CSV table of C-alpha atoms and ligand atoms in Angstrom, one decimal:
chain,number,residue,atom,x,y,z
R,43,MET,CA,-0.1,-0.1,0.0
R,44,LYS,CA,1.4,3.4,-1.1
R,45,ILE,CA,-1.3,5.7,0.1
R,46,PHE,CA,-4.0,5.3,2.9
R,47,GLN,CA,-6.9,7.6,2.1
R,48,HIS,CA,-10.2,5.8,1.1
R,49,VAL,CA,-11.5,2.5,2.0
R,50,SER,CA,-10.7,1.2,-1.4
R,51,ASP,CA,-7.0,1.5,-0.3
R,52,ILE,CA,-7.2,-1.4,2.0
R,53,GLY,CA,-8.7,-3.6,-0.5
R,54,ASP,CA,-11.0,-6.5,0.7
R,55,LEU,CA,-12.5,-5.7,3.9
R,56,GLY,CA,-12.9,-9.3,5.2
R,57,ALA,CA,-8.9,-9.7,4.6
R,58,ALA,CA,-8.3,-6.4,6.5
R,59,LEU,CA,-10.4,-7.6,9.2
R,60,ALA,CA,-8.9,-10.9,9.6
R,61,GLU,CA,-5.4,-9.2,9.6
R,62,ALA,CA,-6.5,-7.0,12.3
R,63,GLN,CA,-7.4,-10.1,14.4
R,64,GLU,CA,-4.1,-11.8,13.5
R,65,VAL,CA,-2.5,-8.5,14.7
R,66,LYS,CA,-4.3,-8.6,18.0
R,67,ARG,CA,-3.1,-12.3,18.6
R,68,ASP,CA,0.4,-11.4,18.7
R,69,ARG,CA,1.3,-7.8,17.8
R,70,PHE,CA,5.1,-8.3,18.0
R,71,GLN,CA,5.1,-11.1,15.5
R,72,TRP,CA,6.5,-8.6,12.6
R,73,GLN,CA,9.2,-6.9,14.4
R,74,HIS,CA,11.6,-7.8,11.6
R,75,LEU,CA,9.7,-5.9,9.1
R,76,GLY,CA,10.3,-2.4,10.8
R,77,ARG,CA,13.9,-2.9,11.5
R,78,ASN,CA,15.9,0.1,10.5
R,79,LYS,CA,12.8,1.8,9.1
R,80,THR,CA,11.5,5.1,10.3
R,81,ALA,CA,7.8,6.4,10.6
R,82,LEU,CA,7.7,10.2,10.6
R,83,LEU,CA,4.2,11.4,11.8
R,84,ILE,CA,3.4,14.9,11.2
R,85,PHE,CA,0.8,16.8,13.2
R,86,PHE,CA,-0.5,20.1,11.8
R,87,ASN,CA,-3.3,19.9,14.7
R,88,ASN,CA,-3.9,18.5,18.4
R,89,SER,CA,-4.2,14.8,19.0
R,90,LEU,CA,-4.1,12.3,21.7
R,91,ARG,CA,-5.2,8.9,20.3
R,92,THR,CA,-3.8,9.1,16.8
R,93,ARG,CA,-0.3,10.4,18.3
R,94,LEU,CA,-0.1,7.6,20.6
R,95,SER,CA,-1.9,4.5,18.8
R,96,THR,CA,0.1,5.1,15.6
R,97,GLN,CA,3.6,5.4,17.5
R,98,LYS,CA,2.7,2.4,19.5
R,99,ALA,CA,1.7,0.6,16.1
R,100,ALA,CA,4.9,1.5,14.4
R,101,MET,CA,7.1,0.4,17.8
R,102,ASN,CA,5.1,-3.0,17.7
R,103,LEU,CA,6.4,-3.3,14.1
R,104,GLY,CA,10.1,-2.6,15.2
R,105,MET,CA,10.1,0.7,13.5
R,106,ASN,CA,12.0,3.9,14.6
R,107,VAL,CA,9.3,6.9,15.1
R,108,ILE,CA,9.9,10.5,14.7
R,109,VAL,CA,7.0,12.8,15.8
R,110,LEU,CA,6.7,16.4,14.6
R,111,ASP,CA,4.3,19.1,15.8
R,112,VAL,CA,4.6,21.3,13.1
R,113,ASN,CA,3.2,24.3,14.9
R,114,GLN,CA,5.4,23.8,18.1
R,115,GLY,CA,9.2,24.5,17.2
R,116,ALA,CA,9.1,24.1,13.6
R,117,TRP,CA,9.1,27.0,11.0
R,118,LYS,CA,5.9,28.4,10.2
R,119,LEU,CA,5.0,26.9,6.7
R,120,GLU,CA,3.5,28.8,3.7
R,121,THR,CA,1.3,26.5,1.8
R,122,GLU,CA,0.2,28.7,-1.1
R,123,ARG,CA,2.7,28.9,-4.2
R,124,GLY,CA,3.4,32.1,-5.7
R,125,VAL,CA,3.1,34.1,-2.4
R,126,ILE,CA,5.8,36.5,-1.8
R,127,MET,CA,6.9,35.3,1.8
R,128,ASP,CA,7.4,38.7,3.8
R,129,GLY,CA,4.9,37.6,6.6
R,130,ASP,CA,5.3,35.3,9.5
R,131,LYS,CA,6.0,32.2,7.6
R,132,SER,CA,9.7,31.2,7.2
R,133,GLU,CA,9.3,28.2,5.1
R,134,HIS,CA,7.4,26.7,2.2
R,135,LEU,CA,5.8,23.3,2.2
R,136,LEU,CA,7.4,22.7,-1.1
R,137,GLU,CA,10.8,22.5,0.5
R,138,ALA,CA,9.7,21.3,3.7
R,139,ILE,CA,8.0,18.1,2.3
R,140,PRO,CA,11.0,16.6,0.4
R,141,VAL,CA,13.3,17.4,3.3
R,142,MET,CA,11.0,15.6,5.8
R,143,GLY,CA,10.6,12.8,3.1
R,144,SER,CA,14.4,12.3,3.2
R,145,TYR,CA,14.6,11.4,6.7
R,146,CYS,CA,12.0,8.6,6.9
R,147,ASP,CA,10.6,5.6,5.1
R,148,ILE,CA,6.8,6.2,5.5
R,149,ILE,CA,5.0,9.5,6.4
R,150,GLY,CA,1.8,10.0,8.4
R,151,VAL,CA,0.1,13.4,8.1
R,152,ARG,CA,-2.8,15.1,10.2
R,153,SER,CA,-3.8,18.4,8.7
R,154,PHE,CA,-7.5,19.3,9.5
R,155,ALA,CA,-9.9,21.2,7.1
R,156,ARG,CA,-9.4,24.8,7.4
R,157,PHE,CA,-12.7,25.9,6.4
R,158,GLU,CA,-11.3,29.0,4.3
R,159,ASN,CA,-12.0,27.4,1.0
R,160,ARG,CA,-14.4,24.4,0.5
R,161,GLN,CA,-12.5,23.4,-2.9
R,162,ASP,CA,-9.1,23.7,-1.2
R,163,ASP,CA,-10.5,21.3,1.6
R,164,TYR,CA,-12.3,19.0,-0.5
R,165,GLU,CA,-9.4,18.7,-3.0
R,166,GLU,CA,-6.9,17.9,-0.3
R,167,ARG,CA,-4.5,20.5,-1.3
R,168,ILE,CA,-2.1,19.7,1.7
R,169,LEU,CA,-2.0,15.9,1.8
R,170,GLN,CA,-1.7,15.7,-2.0
R,171,GLN,CA,1.4,17.9,-2.0
R,172,PHE,CA,2.8,15.4,0.5
R,173,ILE,CA,1.9,12.5,-1.8
R,174,ARG,CA,3.4,14.2,-4.7
R,175,TYR,CA,6.6,15.8,-3.1
R,176,SER,CA,7.6,13.4,-0.3
R,177,GLY,CA,8.8,10.4,-2.5
R,178,ARG,CA,7.4,8.4,0.5
R,179,PRO,CA,4.1,6.4,1.2
R,180,VAL,CA,1.5,8.6,2.8
R,181,PHE,CA,-1.0,7.9,5.4
R,182,PHE,CA,-3.8,10.1,6.4
R,183,MET,CA,-4.0,10.7,10.1
R,184,GLU,CA,-7.2,12.9,9.6
R,185,SER,CA,-7.1,15.3,6.7
R,186,ALA,CA,-9.5,17.9,5.5
R,187,THR,CA,-11.8,15.4,4.5
R,188,VAL,CA,-11.1,11.8,5.8
R,189,HIS,CA,-9.9,9.9,9.0
R,190,PRO,CA,-9.5,6.4,7.6
R,191,LEU,CA,-7.7,4.9,10.4
R,192,GLN,CA,-10.6,5.9,12.8
R,193,ALA,CA,-13.3,4.3,10.4
R,194,PHE,CA,-11.0,1.4,10.2
R,195,ALA,CA,-10.7,0.9,14.0
R,196,ASP,CA,-14.5,1.7,14.2
R,197,LEU,CA,-15.1,-1.2,11.8
R,198,ILE,CA,-13.0,-3.6,13.8
R,199,THR,CA,-15.0,-2.4,16.8
R,200,ILE,CA,-18.4,-3.3,15.3
R,201,GLU,CA,-17.3,-6.5,13.8
R,202,GLU,CA,-16.1,-7.6,17.3
R,203,HIS,CA,-19.4,-6.6,19.1
R,204,LYS,CA,-22.0,-7.4,16.4
R,205,ALA,CA,-24.7,-9.9,17.5
R,206,THR,CA,-26.3,-10.2,14.2
R,207,ALA,CA,-24.9,-10.8,10.5
R,208,ARG,CA,-25.8,-7.4,9.4
R,209,PRO,CA,-26.3,-5.0,12.2
R,210,LYS,CA,-28.1,-1.8,11.9
R,211,VAL,CA,-25.7,1.1,12.5
R,212,VAL,CA,-26.9,4.8,13.0
R,213,MET,CA,-24.6,7.7,12.6
R,214,THR,CA,-26.2,10.7,14.4
R,215,TRP,CA,-25.2,14.5,14.4
R,216,ALA,CA,-25.1,15.8,17.9
R,217,PRO,CA,-24.4,19.2,19.1
R,218,HIS,CA,-21.1,20.9,19.6
R,219,PRO,CA,-20.1,24.5,20.5
R,220,LYS,CA,-17.5,25.0,18.0
R,221,ALA,CA,-17.3,24.3,14.0
R,222,LEU,CA,-15.8,20.7,13.5
R,223,PRO,CA,-14.6,19.1,10.5
R,224,GLN,CA,-16.3,16.4,8.4
R,225,ALA,CA,-13.7,14.1,8.1
R,226,VAL,CA,-14.9,11.5,10.6
R,227,PRO,CA,-18.4,11.3,9.5
R,228,ASN,CA,-17.2,11.2,6.0
R,229,SER,CA,-14.9,8.4,6.4
R,230,PHE,CA,-17.2,6.5,8.7
R,231,ALA,CA,-19.9,6.6,6.0
R,232,GLU,CA,-17.5,5.6,3.3
R,233,TRP,CA,-16.3,2.4,5.4
R,234,MET,CA,-20.0,1.6,6.4
R,235,LEU,CA,-21.4,1.5,2.9
R,236,ALA,CA,-18.3,-0.6,2.0
R,237,ALA,CA,-19.1,-3.0,4.9
R,238,ASP,CA,-21.9,-5.4,5.4
R,239,VAL,CA,-24.1,-3.5,7.5
R,240,ASP,CA,-27.6,-1.7,7.3
R,241,PHE,CA,-26.3,2.1,7.6
R,242,VAL,CA,-28.6,5.1,8.4
R,243,VAL,CA,-27.5,8.8,8.9
R,244,THR,CA,-29.5,11.1,10.9
R,245,HIS,CA,-28.8,15.0,11.1
R,246,PRO,CA,-30.6,18.3,11.1
R,247,GLU,CA,-31.5,19.9,7.6
R,248,GLY,CA,-28.4,21.8,6.4
R,249,TYR,CA,-25.9,19.2,7.3
R,250,GLU,CA,-26.0,16.9,4.4
R,251,LEU,CA,-22.5,15.1,3.8
R,252,ASP,CA,-20.8,15.3,0.4
R,253,PRO,CA,-22.3,12.6,-2.0
R,254,GLN,CA,-18.8,11.3,-2.8
R,255,PHE,CA,-18.8,9.7,0.8
R,256,VAL,CA,-22.6,9.2,1.5
R,257,ALA,CA,-24.2,8.3,-1.9
R,258,GLY,CA,-26.3,5.3,-1.2
R,259,ALA,CA,-26.9,5.9,2.5
R,260,ARG,CA,-30.2,6.1,3.8
R,261,VAL,CA,-30.7,9.6,5.5
R,262,GLU,CA,-33.4,10.1,8.1
R,263,TYR,CA,-34.2,13.5,9.4
R,264,ASP,CA,-36.1,12.4,12.5
R,265,GLN,CA,-33.6,11.2,14.9
R,266,MET,CA,-36.0,9.1,16.9
R,267,ARG,CA,-37.0,7.3,14.0
R,268,ALA,CA,-33.6,6.6,12.7
R,269,PHE,CA,-32.5,5.1,16.1
R,270,GLU,CA,-35.3,2.5,16.2
R,271,GLY,CA,-33.9,-0.9,16.2
R,272,ALA,CA,-30.3,0.4,16.1
R,273,ASP,CA,-27.6,-2.0,17.2
R,274,PHE,CA,-24.8,0.6,16.9
R,275,VAL,CA,-25.0,4.4,17.5
R,276,TYR,CA,-22.2,6.3,16.4
R,277,ALA,CA,-22.5,9.9,17.5
R,278,LYS,CA,-20.4,12.9,15.9
R,279,ASN,CA,-20.8,16.6,15.4
R,280,TRP,CA,-20.0,18.1,12.2
R,281,SER,CA,-20.2,21.7,10.7
R,282,CYS,CA,-22.0,22.4,7.5
R,283,PRO,CA,-20.5,20.5,4.6
R,284,GLY,CA,-21.7,23.3,2.3
R,285,VAL,CA,-23.4,20.6,-0.1
R,286,THR,CA,-26.6,22.3,-0.5
R,287,ARG,CA,-25.4,25.9,0.2
R,288,PRO,CA,-21.7,26.5,-0.4
R,289,ALA,CA,-21.4,29.7,1.4
R,290,ASP,CA,-22.5,27.9,4.6
R,291,TYR,CA,-19.3,25.6,4.3
R,292,GLY,CA,-17.8,25.0,7.8
R,293,ARG,CA,-20.5,26.9,9.8
R,294,VAL,CA,-22.5,25.9,12.9
R,295,LEU,CA,-25.8,26.6,11.4
R,296,ASP,CA,-27.7,27.3,14.8
R,297,ASP,CA,-27.0,28.3,18.2
R,298,TYR,CA,-26.2,24.9,20.0
R,299,HIS,CA,-28.6,25.8,22.7
R,300,THR,CA,-31.5,25.1,20.4
R,301,MET,CA,-30.0,21.7,19.3
R,302,MET,CA,-29.6,20.1,22.6
R,303,ASP,CA,-32.7,17.5,22.0
R,304,TRP,CA,-29.9,15.9,19.6
R,305,THR,CA,-27.7,15.0,22.4
R,306,VAL,CA,-27.6,11.3,22.7
R,307,SER,CA,-29.4,10.2,25.8
R,308,ALA,CA,-31.5,7.6,27.5
R,309,ARG,CA,-34.4,8.7,25.6
R,310,GLN,CA,-33.2,7.9,22.2
R,311,MET,CA,-31.2,4.6,23.3
R,312,ALA,CA,-34.6,3.4,24.4
R,313,VAL,CA,-36.0,2.8,21.0
R,314,THR,CA,-32.9,0.8,19.9
R,315,ASN,CA,-31.9,-2.8,20.1
R,316,ASP,CA,-30.1,-2.1,23.4
R,317,ALA,CA,-27.4,-0.6,20.9
R,318,HIS,CA,-23.8,-0.2,21.5
R,319,PHE,CA,-22.5,3.4,21.8
R,320,LEU,CA,-19.6,4.6,19.8
R,321,HIS,CA,-17.6,7.9,19.5
R,322,CYS,CA,-14.1,8.3,18.1
R,323,LEU,CA,-13.1,10.9,20.9
R,324,PRO,CA,-12.4,13.5,22.2
R,325,VAL,CA,-15.8,14.0,23.4
R,326,ARG,CA,-17.8,16.6,25.1
R,327,ARG,CA,-19.9,15.1,27.7
R,328,ASN,CA,-23.6,16.3,27.9
R,329,MET,CA,-23.2,18.1,24.5
R,330,ILE,CA,-22.7,15.0,22.4
R,331,VAL,CA,-23.8,12.3,24.8
R,332,THR,CA,-25.0,12.1,28.3
R,333,ASP,CA,-22.8,10.8,31.1
R,334,ASP,CA,-24.9,7.7,31.7
R,335,ILE,CA,-24.8,6.5,28.3
R,336,ILE,CA,-20.9,7.1,27.7
R,337,GLU,CA,-20.4,5.3,31.0
R,338,GLY,CA,-23.1,2.8,30.6
R,339,PRO,CA,-22.5,-1.1,30.0
R,340,ARG,CA,-23.3,-0.5,26.2
R,341,SER,CA,-20.6,2.0,25.6
R,342,LEU,CA,-17.6,0.9,23.4
R,343,VAL,CA,-15.6,4.2,23.3
R,344,ILE,CA,-12.6,2.8,25.0
R,345,PRO,CA,-12.2,-0.6,23.2
R,346,GLU,CA,-12.7,1.6,20.1
R,347,ALA,CA,-9.9,3.9,20.9
R,348,ALA,CA,-7.9,0.8,21.7
R,349,ASN,CA,-8.6,-0.5,18.2
R,350,ARG,CA,-6.7,2.5,16.9
R,351,GLU,CA,-3.6,0.8,17.4
R,352,ILE,CA,-4.7,-2.1,15.7
R,353,SER,CA,-5.7,-0.4,12.4
R,354,ALA,CA,-2.7,1.7,12.5
R,355,GLN,CA,-0.6,-1.5,12.5
R,356,VAL,CA,-2.5,-3.2,9.7
R,357,VAL,CA,-1.8,0.1,7.8
R,358,LEU,CA,1.8,0.4,8.7
R,359,LYS,CA,2.5,-3.4,8.2
R,360,ARG,CA,1.0,-3.2,4.5
R,361,MET,CA,3.0,-0.1,3.8
R,362,LEU,CA,6.3,-1.8,5.2
R,363,GLU,CA,5.5,-5.0,3.1
R,364,ALA,CA,5.1,-3.0,-0.1
R,365,LEU,CA,8.5,-0.6,0.5
H,197,AN0,C1,-11.8,16.5,15.7
H,197,AN0,C2,-12.8,16.4,14.8
H,197,AN0,O1,-14.0,16.5,14.9
H,197,AN0,O2,-12.4,16.2,13.5
H,197,AN0,C3,-11.0,15.2,16.0
H,197,AN0,C4,-11.6,14.0,16.0
H,197,AN0,C5,-11.0,12.8,16.2
H,197,AN0,N1,-12.5,17.0,17.0
H,197,AN0,C6,-12.0,18.1,17.5
H,197,AN0,O3,-11.4,18.9,17.0
H,197,AN0,C7,-12.5,18.3,18.9
H,198,CP,N1,-10.1,9.8,17.6
H,198,CP,C1,-8.9,10.5,17.2
H,198,CP,O1,-8.5,10.9,16.3
H,198,CP,O2,-8.5,11.2,18.4
H,198,CP,P1,-7.2,12.4,18.5
H,198,CP,O3,-7.7,13.5,17.8
H,198,CP,O4,-7.0,12.4,20.0
H,198,CP,O5,-6.0,11.7,17.7
């Protein structure tokens, strides 16, 4: 594997899930693969899980790991070509990327949506430059539009806890005080549509996700109806994707105080099939989900986060095998 961005990059999902379980059985059995190989993890944004789980996965494979927080200690990077660089940015991405590539064998990049220009975000302007100029395999650690390591871990978690062959999985929008990217819901939708599940998305009007990720998904605007009979509830906030109104891209459409009935609580969970609760974390309690649900016996948020180590290890293993 040279790029890990979309569900199609992982190939057959059954094989990927089997490989994940093989990693879980003994995660240290491929230490020879990573010997004298270096993973460089580049963060333009904060992280707890992605940072730790991906480092751990690389170490499990015997790799060396370098982590760079671009905004803490590196030079401020210009990303636009043609700019006269007389401002606060000392270095251009076009030099920084090949330099970073020269010190490693595999690169992971986290660079969130900037919400300045929908087209720039949805064309993945930053990650595409890493692919083009680093000379290395690149895996996405949450880009402007996707978070595939998360969606893969979510799928592993669902596979491990499903009680029926084809569970009903409901992804629900939930309120949040600040504008968040669409990367997590985009990838979750993409991966669920590729998997063998009954997938339903519910959100207020105006939050329609980009068809490139959700085409074919059932959208139900009535959250209670969507939750009926659900086996898994996946909560996430996202800002306006700007599909129907491009001018609203990246905006929170309504004051969150007026949207608090979307917070996942015992009221909605009561109409499910005793659903498991999932969230990628970090989560704001009593905005996205109430304390009792996230702490309850059906909450899977901790094993879900633990599976981030597994999804990262499958991806790194496949990239090492293809070097
Ligand atoms: C980010 C997001 O919603 O995309 C990262 C989630 C993994 N969340 C926040 O910025 C709070
Ligand atoms: N879920 C997730 O990617 O968490 P972090 O932002 O902490 O990495």
